[in-house]
Coordinates of N, CA and C in Angstrom, one line a residue:
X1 N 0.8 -1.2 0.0 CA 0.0 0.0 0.0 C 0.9 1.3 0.0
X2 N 0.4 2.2 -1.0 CA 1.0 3.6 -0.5 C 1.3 4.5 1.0
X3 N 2.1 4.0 1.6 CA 2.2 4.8 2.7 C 1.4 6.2 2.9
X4 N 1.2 7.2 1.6 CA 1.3 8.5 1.4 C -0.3 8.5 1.4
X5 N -0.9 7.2 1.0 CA -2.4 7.4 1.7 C -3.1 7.0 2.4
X6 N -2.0 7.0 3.7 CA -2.6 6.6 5.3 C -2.8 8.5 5.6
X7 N -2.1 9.4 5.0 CA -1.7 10.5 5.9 C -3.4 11.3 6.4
X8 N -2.8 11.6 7.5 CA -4.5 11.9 8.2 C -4.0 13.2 9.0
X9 N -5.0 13.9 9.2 CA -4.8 15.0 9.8 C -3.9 14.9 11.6
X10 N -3.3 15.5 11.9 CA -2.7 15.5 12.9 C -2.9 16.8 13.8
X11 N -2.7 18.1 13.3 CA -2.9 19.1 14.1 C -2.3 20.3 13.2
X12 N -3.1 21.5 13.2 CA -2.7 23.0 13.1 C -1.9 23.6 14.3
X13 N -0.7 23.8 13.7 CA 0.1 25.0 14.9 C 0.1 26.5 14.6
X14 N -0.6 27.2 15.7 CA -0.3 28.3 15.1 C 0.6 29.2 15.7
X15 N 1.6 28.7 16.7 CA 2.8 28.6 17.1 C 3.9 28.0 17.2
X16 N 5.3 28.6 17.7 CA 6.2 26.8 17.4 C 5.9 26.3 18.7
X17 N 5.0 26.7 20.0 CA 5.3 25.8 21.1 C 4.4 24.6 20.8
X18 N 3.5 24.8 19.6 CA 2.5 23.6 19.6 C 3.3 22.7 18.4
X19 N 4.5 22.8 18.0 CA 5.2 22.0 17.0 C 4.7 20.6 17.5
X20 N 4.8 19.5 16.9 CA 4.9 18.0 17.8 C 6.5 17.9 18.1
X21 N 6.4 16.7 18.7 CA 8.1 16.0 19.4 C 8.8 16.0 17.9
X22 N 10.3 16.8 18.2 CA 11.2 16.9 16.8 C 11.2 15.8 16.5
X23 N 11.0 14.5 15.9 CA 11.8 13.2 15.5 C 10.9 12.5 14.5
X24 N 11.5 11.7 14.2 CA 11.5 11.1 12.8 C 11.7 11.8 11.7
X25 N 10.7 11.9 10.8 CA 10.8 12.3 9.5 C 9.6 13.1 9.0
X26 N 10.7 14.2 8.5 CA 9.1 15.3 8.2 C 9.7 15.8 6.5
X27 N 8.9 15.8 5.6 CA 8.6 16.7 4.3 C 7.6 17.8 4.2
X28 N 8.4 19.2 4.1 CA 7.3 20.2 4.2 C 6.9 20.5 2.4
X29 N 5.6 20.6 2.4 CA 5.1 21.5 1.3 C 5.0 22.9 1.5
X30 N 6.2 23.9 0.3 CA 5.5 25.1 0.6 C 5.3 26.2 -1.0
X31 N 5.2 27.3 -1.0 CA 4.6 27.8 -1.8 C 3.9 29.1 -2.2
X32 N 3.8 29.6 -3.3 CA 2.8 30.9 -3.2 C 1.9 30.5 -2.7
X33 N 1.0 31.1 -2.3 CA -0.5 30.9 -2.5 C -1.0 31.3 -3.9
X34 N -2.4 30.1 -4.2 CA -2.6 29.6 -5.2 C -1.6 29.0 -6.1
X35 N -0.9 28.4 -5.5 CA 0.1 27.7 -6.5 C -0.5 26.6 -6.7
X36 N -1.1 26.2 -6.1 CA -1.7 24.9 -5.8 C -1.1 23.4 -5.5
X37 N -0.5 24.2 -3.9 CA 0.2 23.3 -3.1 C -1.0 22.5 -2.5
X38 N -2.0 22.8 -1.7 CA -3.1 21.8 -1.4 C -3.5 21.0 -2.1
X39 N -4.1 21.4 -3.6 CA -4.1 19.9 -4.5 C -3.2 19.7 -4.4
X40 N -2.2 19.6 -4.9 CA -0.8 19.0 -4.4 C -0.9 17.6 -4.0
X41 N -0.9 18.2 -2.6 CA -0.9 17.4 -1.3 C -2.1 16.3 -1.6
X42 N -3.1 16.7 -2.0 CA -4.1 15.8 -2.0 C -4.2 15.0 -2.8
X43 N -3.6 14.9 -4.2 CA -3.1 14.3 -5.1 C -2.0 13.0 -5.0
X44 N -1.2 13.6 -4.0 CA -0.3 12.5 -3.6 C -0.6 11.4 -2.4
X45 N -1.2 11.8 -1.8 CA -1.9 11.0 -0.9 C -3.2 10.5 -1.7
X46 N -3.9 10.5 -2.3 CA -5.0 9.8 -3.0 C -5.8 10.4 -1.8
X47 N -6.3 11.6 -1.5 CA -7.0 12.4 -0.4 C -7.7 13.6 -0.8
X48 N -8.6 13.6 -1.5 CA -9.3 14.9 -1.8 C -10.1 16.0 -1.1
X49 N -9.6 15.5 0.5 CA -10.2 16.1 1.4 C -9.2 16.8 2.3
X50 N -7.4 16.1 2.5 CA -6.9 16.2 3.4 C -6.7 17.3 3.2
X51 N -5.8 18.3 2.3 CA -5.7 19.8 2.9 C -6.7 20.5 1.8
X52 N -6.8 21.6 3.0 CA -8.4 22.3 2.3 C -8.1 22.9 1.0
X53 N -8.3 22.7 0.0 CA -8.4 23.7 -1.0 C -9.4 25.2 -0.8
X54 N -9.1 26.0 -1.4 CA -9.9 27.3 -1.8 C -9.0 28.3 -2.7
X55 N -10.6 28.7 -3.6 CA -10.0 30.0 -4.1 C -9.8 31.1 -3.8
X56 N -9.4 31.3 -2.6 CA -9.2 32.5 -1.7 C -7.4 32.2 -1.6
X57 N -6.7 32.9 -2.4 CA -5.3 32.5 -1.9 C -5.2 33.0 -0.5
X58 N -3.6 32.3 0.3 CA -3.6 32.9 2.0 C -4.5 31.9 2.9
X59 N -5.4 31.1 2.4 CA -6.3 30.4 3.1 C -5.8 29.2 4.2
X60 N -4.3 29.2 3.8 CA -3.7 28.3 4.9 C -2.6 29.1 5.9
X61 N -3.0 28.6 7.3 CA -3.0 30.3 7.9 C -1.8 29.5 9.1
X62 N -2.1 28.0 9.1 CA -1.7 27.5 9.7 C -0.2 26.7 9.4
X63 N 0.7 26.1 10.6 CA 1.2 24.7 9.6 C 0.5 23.6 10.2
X64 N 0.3 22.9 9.4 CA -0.8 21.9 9.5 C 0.2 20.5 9.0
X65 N 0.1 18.9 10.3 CA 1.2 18.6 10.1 C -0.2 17.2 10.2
X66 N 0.4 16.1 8.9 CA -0.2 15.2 8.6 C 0.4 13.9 9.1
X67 N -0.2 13.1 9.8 CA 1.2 11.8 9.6 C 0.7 10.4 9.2
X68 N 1.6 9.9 8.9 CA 1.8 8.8 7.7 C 1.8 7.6 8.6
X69 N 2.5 7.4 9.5 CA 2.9 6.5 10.5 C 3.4 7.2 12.1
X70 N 3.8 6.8 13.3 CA 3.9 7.2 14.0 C 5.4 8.4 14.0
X71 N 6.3 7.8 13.1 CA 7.6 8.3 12.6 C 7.7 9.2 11.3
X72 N 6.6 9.4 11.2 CA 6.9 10.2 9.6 C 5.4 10.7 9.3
X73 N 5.9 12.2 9.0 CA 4.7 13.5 8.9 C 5.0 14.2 7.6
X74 N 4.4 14.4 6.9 CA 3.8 15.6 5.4 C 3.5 17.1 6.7
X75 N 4.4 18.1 6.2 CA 3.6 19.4 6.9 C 3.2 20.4 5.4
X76 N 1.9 20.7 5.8 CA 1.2 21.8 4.4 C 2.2 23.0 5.4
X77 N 2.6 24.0 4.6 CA 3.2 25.3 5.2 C 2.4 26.5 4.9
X78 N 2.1 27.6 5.7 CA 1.4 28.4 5.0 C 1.9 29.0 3.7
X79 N 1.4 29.4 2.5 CA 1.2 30.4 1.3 C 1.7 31.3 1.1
X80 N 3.0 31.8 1.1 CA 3.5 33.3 0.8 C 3.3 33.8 -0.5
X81 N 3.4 35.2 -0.4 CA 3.6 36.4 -1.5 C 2.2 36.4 -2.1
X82 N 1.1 36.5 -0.8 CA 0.0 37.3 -1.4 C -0.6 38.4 -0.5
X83 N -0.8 39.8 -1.7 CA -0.7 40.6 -1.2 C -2.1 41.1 -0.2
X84 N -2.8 40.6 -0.3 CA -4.2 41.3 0.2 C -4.7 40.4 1.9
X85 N -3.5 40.0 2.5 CA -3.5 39.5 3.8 C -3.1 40.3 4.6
X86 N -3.3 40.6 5.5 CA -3.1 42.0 6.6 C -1.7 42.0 6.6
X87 N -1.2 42.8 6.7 CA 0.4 42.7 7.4 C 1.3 42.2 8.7
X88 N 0.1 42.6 9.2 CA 0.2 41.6 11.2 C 0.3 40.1 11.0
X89 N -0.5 39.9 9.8 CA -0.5 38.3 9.5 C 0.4 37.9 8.7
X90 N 1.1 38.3 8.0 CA 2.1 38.2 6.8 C 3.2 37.7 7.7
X91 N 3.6 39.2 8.5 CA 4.9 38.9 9.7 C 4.7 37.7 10.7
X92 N 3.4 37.5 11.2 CA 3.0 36.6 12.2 C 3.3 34.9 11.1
X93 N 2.9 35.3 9.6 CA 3.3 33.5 9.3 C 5.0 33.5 8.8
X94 N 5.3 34.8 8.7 CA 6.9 34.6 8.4 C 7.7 34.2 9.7
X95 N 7.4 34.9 10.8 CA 8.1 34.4 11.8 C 7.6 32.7 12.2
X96 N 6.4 32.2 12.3 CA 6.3 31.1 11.9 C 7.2 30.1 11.3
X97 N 6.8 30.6 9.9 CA 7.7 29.5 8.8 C 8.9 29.9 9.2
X98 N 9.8 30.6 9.7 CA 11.2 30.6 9.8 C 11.6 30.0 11.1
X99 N 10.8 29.8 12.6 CA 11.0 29.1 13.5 C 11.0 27.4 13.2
X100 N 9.9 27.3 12.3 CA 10.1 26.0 11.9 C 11.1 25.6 11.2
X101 N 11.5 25.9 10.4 CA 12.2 25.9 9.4 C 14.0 25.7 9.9
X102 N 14.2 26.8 10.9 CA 15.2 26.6 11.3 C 15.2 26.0 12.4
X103 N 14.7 25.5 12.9 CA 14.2 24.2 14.0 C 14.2 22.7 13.9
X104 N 13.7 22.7 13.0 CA 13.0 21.0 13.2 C 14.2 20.1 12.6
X105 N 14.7 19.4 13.2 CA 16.0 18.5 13.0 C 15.5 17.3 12.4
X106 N 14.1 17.1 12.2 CA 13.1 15.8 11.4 C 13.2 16.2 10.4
X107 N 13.5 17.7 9.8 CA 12.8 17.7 8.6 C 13.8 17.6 7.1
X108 N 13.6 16.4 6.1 CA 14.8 15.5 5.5 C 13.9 16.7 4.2
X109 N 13.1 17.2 4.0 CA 13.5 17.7 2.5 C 12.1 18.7 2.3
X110 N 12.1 19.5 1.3 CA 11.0 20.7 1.0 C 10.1 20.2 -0.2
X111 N 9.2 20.5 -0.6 CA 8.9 20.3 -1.9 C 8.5 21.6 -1.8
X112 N 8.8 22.3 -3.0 CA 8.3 23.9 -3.6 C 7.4 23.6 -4.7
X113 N 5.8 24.1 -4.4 CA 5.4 24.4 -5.3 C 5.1 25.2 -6.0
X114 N 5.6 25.1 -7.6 CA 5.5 26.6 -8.3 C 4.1 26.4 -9.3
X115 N 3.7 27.8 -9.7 CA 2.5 27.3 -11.0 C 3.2 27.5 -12.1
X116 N 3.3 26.8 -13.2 CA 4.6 26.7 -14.1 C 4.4 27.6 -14.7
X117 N 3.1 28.6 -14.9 CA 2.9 29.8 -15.3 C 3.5 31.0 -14.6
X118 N 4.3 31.0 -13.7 CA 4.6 31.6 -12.5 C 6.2 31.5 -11.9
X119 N 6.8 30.6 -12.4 CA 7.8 30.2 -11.4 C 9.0 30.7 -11.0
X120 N 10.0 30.4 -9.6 CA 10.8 31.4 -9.4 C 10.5 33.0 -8.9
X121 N 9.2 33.0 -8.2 CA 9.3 33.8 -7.9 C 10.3 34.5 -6.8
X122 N 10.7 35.7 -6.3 CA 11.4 36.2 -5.1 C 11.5 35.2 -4.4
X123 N 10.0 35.0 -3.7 CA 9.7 34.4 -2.6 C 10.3 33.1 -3.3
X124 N 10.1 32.7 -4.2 CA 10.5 31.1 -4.4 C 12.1 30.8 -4.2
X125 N 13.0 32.2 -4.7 CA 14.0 31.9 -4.8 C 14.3 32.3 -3.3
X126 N 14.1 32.9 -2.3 CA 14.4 33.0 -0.5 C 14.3 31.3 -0.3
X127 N 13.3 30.9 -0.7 CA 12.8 29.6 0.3 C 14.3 28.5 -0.5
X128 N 14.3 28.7 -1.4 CA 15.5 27.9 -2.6 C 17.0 28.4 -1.6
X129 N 17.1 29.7 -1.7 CA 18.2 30.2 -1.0 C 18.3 29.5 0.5
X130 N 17.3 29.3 1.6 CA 17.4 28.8 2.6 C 17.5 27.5 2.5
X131 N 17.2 26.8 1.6 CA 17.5 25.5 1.4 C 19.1 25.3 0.9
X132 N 19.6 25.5 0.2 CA 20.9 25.7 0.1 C 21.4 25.9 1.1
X133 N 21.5 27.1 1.7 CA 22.5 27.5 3.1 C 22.1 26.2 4.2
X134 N 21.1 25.4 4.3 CA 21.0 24.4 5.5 C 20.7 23.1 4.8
X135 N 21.5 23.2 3.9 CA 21.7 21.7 3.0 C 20.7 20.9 2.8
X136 N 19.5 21.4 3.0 CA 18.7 21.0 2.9 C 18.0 20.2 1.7
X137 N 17.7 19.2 1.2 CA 17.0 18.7 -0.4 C 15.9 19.3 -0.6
X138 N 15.9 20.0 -1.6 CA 14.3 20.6 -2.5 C 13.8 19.9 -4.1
X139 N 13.0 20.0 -4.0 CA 12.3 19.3 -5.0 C 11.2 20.2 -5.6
X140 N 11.2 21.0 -6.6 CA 9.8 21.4 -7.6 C 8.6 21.3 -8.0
X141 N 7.6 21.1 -8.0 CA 6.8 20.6 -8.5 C 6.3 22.0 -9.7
X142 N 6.0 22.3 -10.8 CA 5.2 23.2 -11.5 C 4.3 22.4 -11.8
X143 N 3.4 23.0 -11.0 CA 2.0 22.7 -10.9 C 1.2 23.4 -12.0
X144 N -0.1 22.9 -12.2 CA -0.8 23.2 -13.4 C -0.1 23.1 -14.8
X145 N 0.5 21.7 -14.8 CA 1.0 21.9 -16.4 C -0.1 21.3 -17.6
X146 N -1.0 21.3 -16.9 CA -1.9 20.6 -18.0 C -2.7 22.1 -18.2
X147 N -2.4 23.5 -18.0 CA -2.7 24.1 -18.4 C -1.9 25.2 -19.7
X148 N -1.1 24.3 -20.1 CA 0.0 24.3 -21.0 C 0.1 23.4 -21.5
X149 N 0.5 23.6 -23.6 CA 0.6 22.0 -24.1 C 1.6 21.5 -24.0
X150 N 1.8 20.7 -24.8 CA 3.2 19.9 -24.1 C 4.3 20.2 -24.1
X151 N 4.5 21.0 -26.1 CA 5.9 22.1 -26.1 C 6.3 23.2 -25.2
X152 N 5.0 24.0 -24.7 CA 5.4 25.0 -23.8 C 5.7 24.5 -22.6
X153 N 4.8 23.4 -22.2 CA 5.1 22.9 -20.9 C 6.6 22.3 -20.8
X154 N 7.3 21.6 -21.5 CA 8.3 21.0 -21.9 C 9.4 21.8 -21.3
X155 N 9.5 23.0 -22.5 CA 10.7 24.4 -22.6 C 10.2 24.8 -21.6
X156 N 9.1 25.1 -20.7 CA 9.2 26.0 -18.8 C 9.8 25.2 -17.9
X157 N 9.7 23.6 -18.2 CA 10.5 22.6 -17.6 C 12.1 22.8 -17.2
X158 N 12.4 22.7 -18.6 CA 13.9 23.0 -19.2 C 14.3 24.2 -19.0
X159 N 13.8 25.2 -18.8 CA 13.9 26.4 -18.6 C 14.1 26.4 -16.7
X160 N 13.3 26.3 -15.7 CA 13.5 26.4 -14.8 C 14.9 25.5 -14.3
X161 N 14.5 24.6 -15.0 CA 15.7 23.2 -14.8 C 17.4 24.1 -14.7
X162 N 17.6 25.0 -16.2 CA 18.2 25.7 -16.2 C 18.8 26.4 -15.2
X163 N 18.1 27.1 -14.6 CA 18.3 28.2 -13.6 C 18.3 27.7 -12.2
X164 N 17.5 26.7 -11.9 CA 17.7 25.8 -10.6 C 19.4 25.2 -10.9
X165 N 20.0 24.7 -11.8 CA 21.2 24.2 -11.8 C 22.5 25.5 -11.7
X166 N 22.1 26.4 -12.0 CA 23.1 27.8 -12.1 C 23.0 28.5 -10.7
X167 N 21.4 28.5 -10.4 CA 21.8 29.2 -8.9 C 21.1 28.3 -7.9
X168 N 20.9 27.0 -7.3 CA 20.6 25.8 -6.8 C 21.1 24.9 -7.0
X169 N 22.2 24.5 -7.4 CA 22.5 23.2 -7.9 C 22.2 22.1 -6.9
X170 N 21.7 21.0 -7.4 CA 21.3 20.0 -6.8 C 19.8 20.1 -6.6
X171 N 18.9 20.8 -6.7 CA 17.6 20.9 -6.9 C 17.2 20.7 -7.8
X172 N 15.9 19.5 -7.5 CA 15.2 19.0 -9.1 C 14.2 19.3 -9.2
X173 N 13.1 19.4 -10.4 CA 12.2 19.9 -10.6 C 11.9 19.0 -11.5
X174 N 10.1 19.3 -11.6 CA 9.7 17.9 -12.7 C 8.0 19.1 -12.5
X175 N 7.4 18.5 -13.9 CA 6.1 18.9 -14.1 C 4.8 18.2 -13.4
X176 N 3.9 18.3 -12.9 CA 3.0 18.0 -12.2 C 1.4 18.7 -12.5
X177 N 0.5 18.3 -12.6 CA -1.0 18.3 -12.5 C -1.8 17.5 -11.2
X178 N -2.2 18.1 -10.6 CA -3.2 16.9 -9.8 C -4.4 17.0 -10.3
X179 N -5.0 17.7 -11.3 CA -6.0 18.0 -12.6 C -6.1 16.4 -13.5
X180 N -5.0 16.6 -14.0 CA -4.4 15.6 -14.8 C -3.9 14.3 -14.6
X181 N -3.6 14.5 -13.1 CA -2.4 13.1 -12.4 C -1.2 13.2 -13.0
X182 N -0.6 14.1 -13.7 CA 0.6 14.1 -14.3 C 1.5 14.4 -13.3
X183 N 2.5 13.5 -13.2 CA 3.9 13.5 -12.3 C 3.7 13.1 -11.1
X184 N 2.5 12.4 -10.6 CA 2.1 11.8 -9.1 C 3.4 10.8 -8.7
X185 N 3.5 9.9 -9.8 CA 4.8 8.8 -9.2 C 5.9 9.1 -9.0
X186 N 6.9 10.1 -10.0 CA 7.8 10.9 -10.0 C 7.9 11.6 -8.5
X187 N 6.9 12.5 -7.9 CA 6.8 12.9 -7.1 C 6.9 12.2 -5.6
X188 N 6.3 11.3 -5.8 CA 5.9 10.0 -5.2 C 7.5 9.3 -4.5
X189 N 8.1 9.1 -6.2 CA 9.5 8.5 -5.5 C 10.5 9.3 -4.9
X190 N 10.6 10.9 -4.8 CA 11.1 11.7 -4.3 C 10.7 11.6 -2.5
X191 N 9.5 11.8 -2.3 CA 9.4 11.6 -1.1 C 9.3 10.5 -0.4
X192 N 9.1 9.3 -0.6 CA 9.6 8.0 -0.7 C 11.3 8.0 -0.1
X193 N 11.9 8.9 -1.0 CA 13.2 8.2 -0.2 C 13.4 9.2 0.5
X194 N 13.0 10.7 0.8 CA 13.3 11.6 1.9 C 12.5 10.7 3.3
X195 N 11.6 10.0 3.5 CA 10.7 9.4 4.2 C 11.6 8.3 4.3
X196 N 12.1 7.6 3.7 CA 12.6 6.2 3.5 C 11.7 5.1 4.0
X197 N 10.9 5.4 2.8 CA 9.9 4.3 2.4 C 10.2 3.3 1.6
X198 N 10.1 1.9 1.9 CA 10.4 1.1 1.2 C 9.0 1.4 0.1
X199 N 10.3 1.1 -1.2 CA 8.9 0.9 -2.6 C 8.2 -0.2 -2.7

């Protein structure tokens, strides 16, 4: 069985004192808002319910941490770089995400979601940058490629691929739909071995 569709809701923190116990194994998902990190998530788990979707970007306010087995957790992270969320709140999920972030000694690797229509933004390249400085493994997803045909989707592929190798090396990236199912297994075997999941 897929490990990745046991994962079940565990808890919203909306500080780090409510983090769980540092240990085992954690992969965070993170991302603009509307990138469409929640399908994402939901797509890989075979879970259409586990993180909330909405069309309201900013809607994940929380980190919200899923687990798989007693030793290994999926965390959704909140949504950066949308502008129409208070400011009090912006700072309140930055300092957030960077307590976590530089904290949790579980945590074996990131997934970034970009919208391939979109990708590399500022914010994408900070979170890329932090991953580098704390050696951390990141992985891509450009999401919504099934809203692109195959040549454009192809050359945005090869294109980010590009630039992740010149200023990221060692970061990989791959195309993805949870529209589509496109790149589910790909994705699949990435977190698989940050988890170290037998296949």
């Amino acid at each position: 069985m897929n490990l990745l569709a046991r994962a079940h809701f565990v808890m919203g923190a909306a500080e780090p004192a409510q983090f769980p116990p540092d240990r085992g194994s954690e992969v965070a998902f993170a991302g603009r808002s509307n990138a469409g990190k929640s399908s994402a998530l939901n797509a890989l788990t075979e879970n259409g319910s586990l993180a909330r979707t909405s069309k309201t970007p900013g809607r994940t306010q929380l980190i919200n941490l899923f687990g798989l087995d007693p030793e290994r957790r999926l965390v959704d992270l909140p949504g950066y770089g949308y502008a129409q969320v208070p400011e009090a709140v912006k700072i309140h999920w930055q300092r957030l995400l960077e307590k976590y972030l530089e904290t949790r000694q579980s945590l074996k690797g990131l997934v970034l979601v970009m919208d391939i229509r979109h990708p590399l933004t500022d914010h994408d390249r900070v979170m890329l940058g932090w991953c580098q400085d704390s050696q951390l493994p990141a992985h891509v997803l450009l999401t919504k490629a099934d809203k692109l045909n195959r040549g454009p989707a192809t050359a945005a592929l090869a294109q980010v691929r590009r630039a992740l190798d010149n200023e990221f090396p060692g970061t990989s990236a791959q195309l993805f739909s949870s529209t589509a199912r496109q790149g589910i297994d790909e994705a699949r075997t990435v977190l698989d071995g940050w988890l170290g999941i037998e296949s």
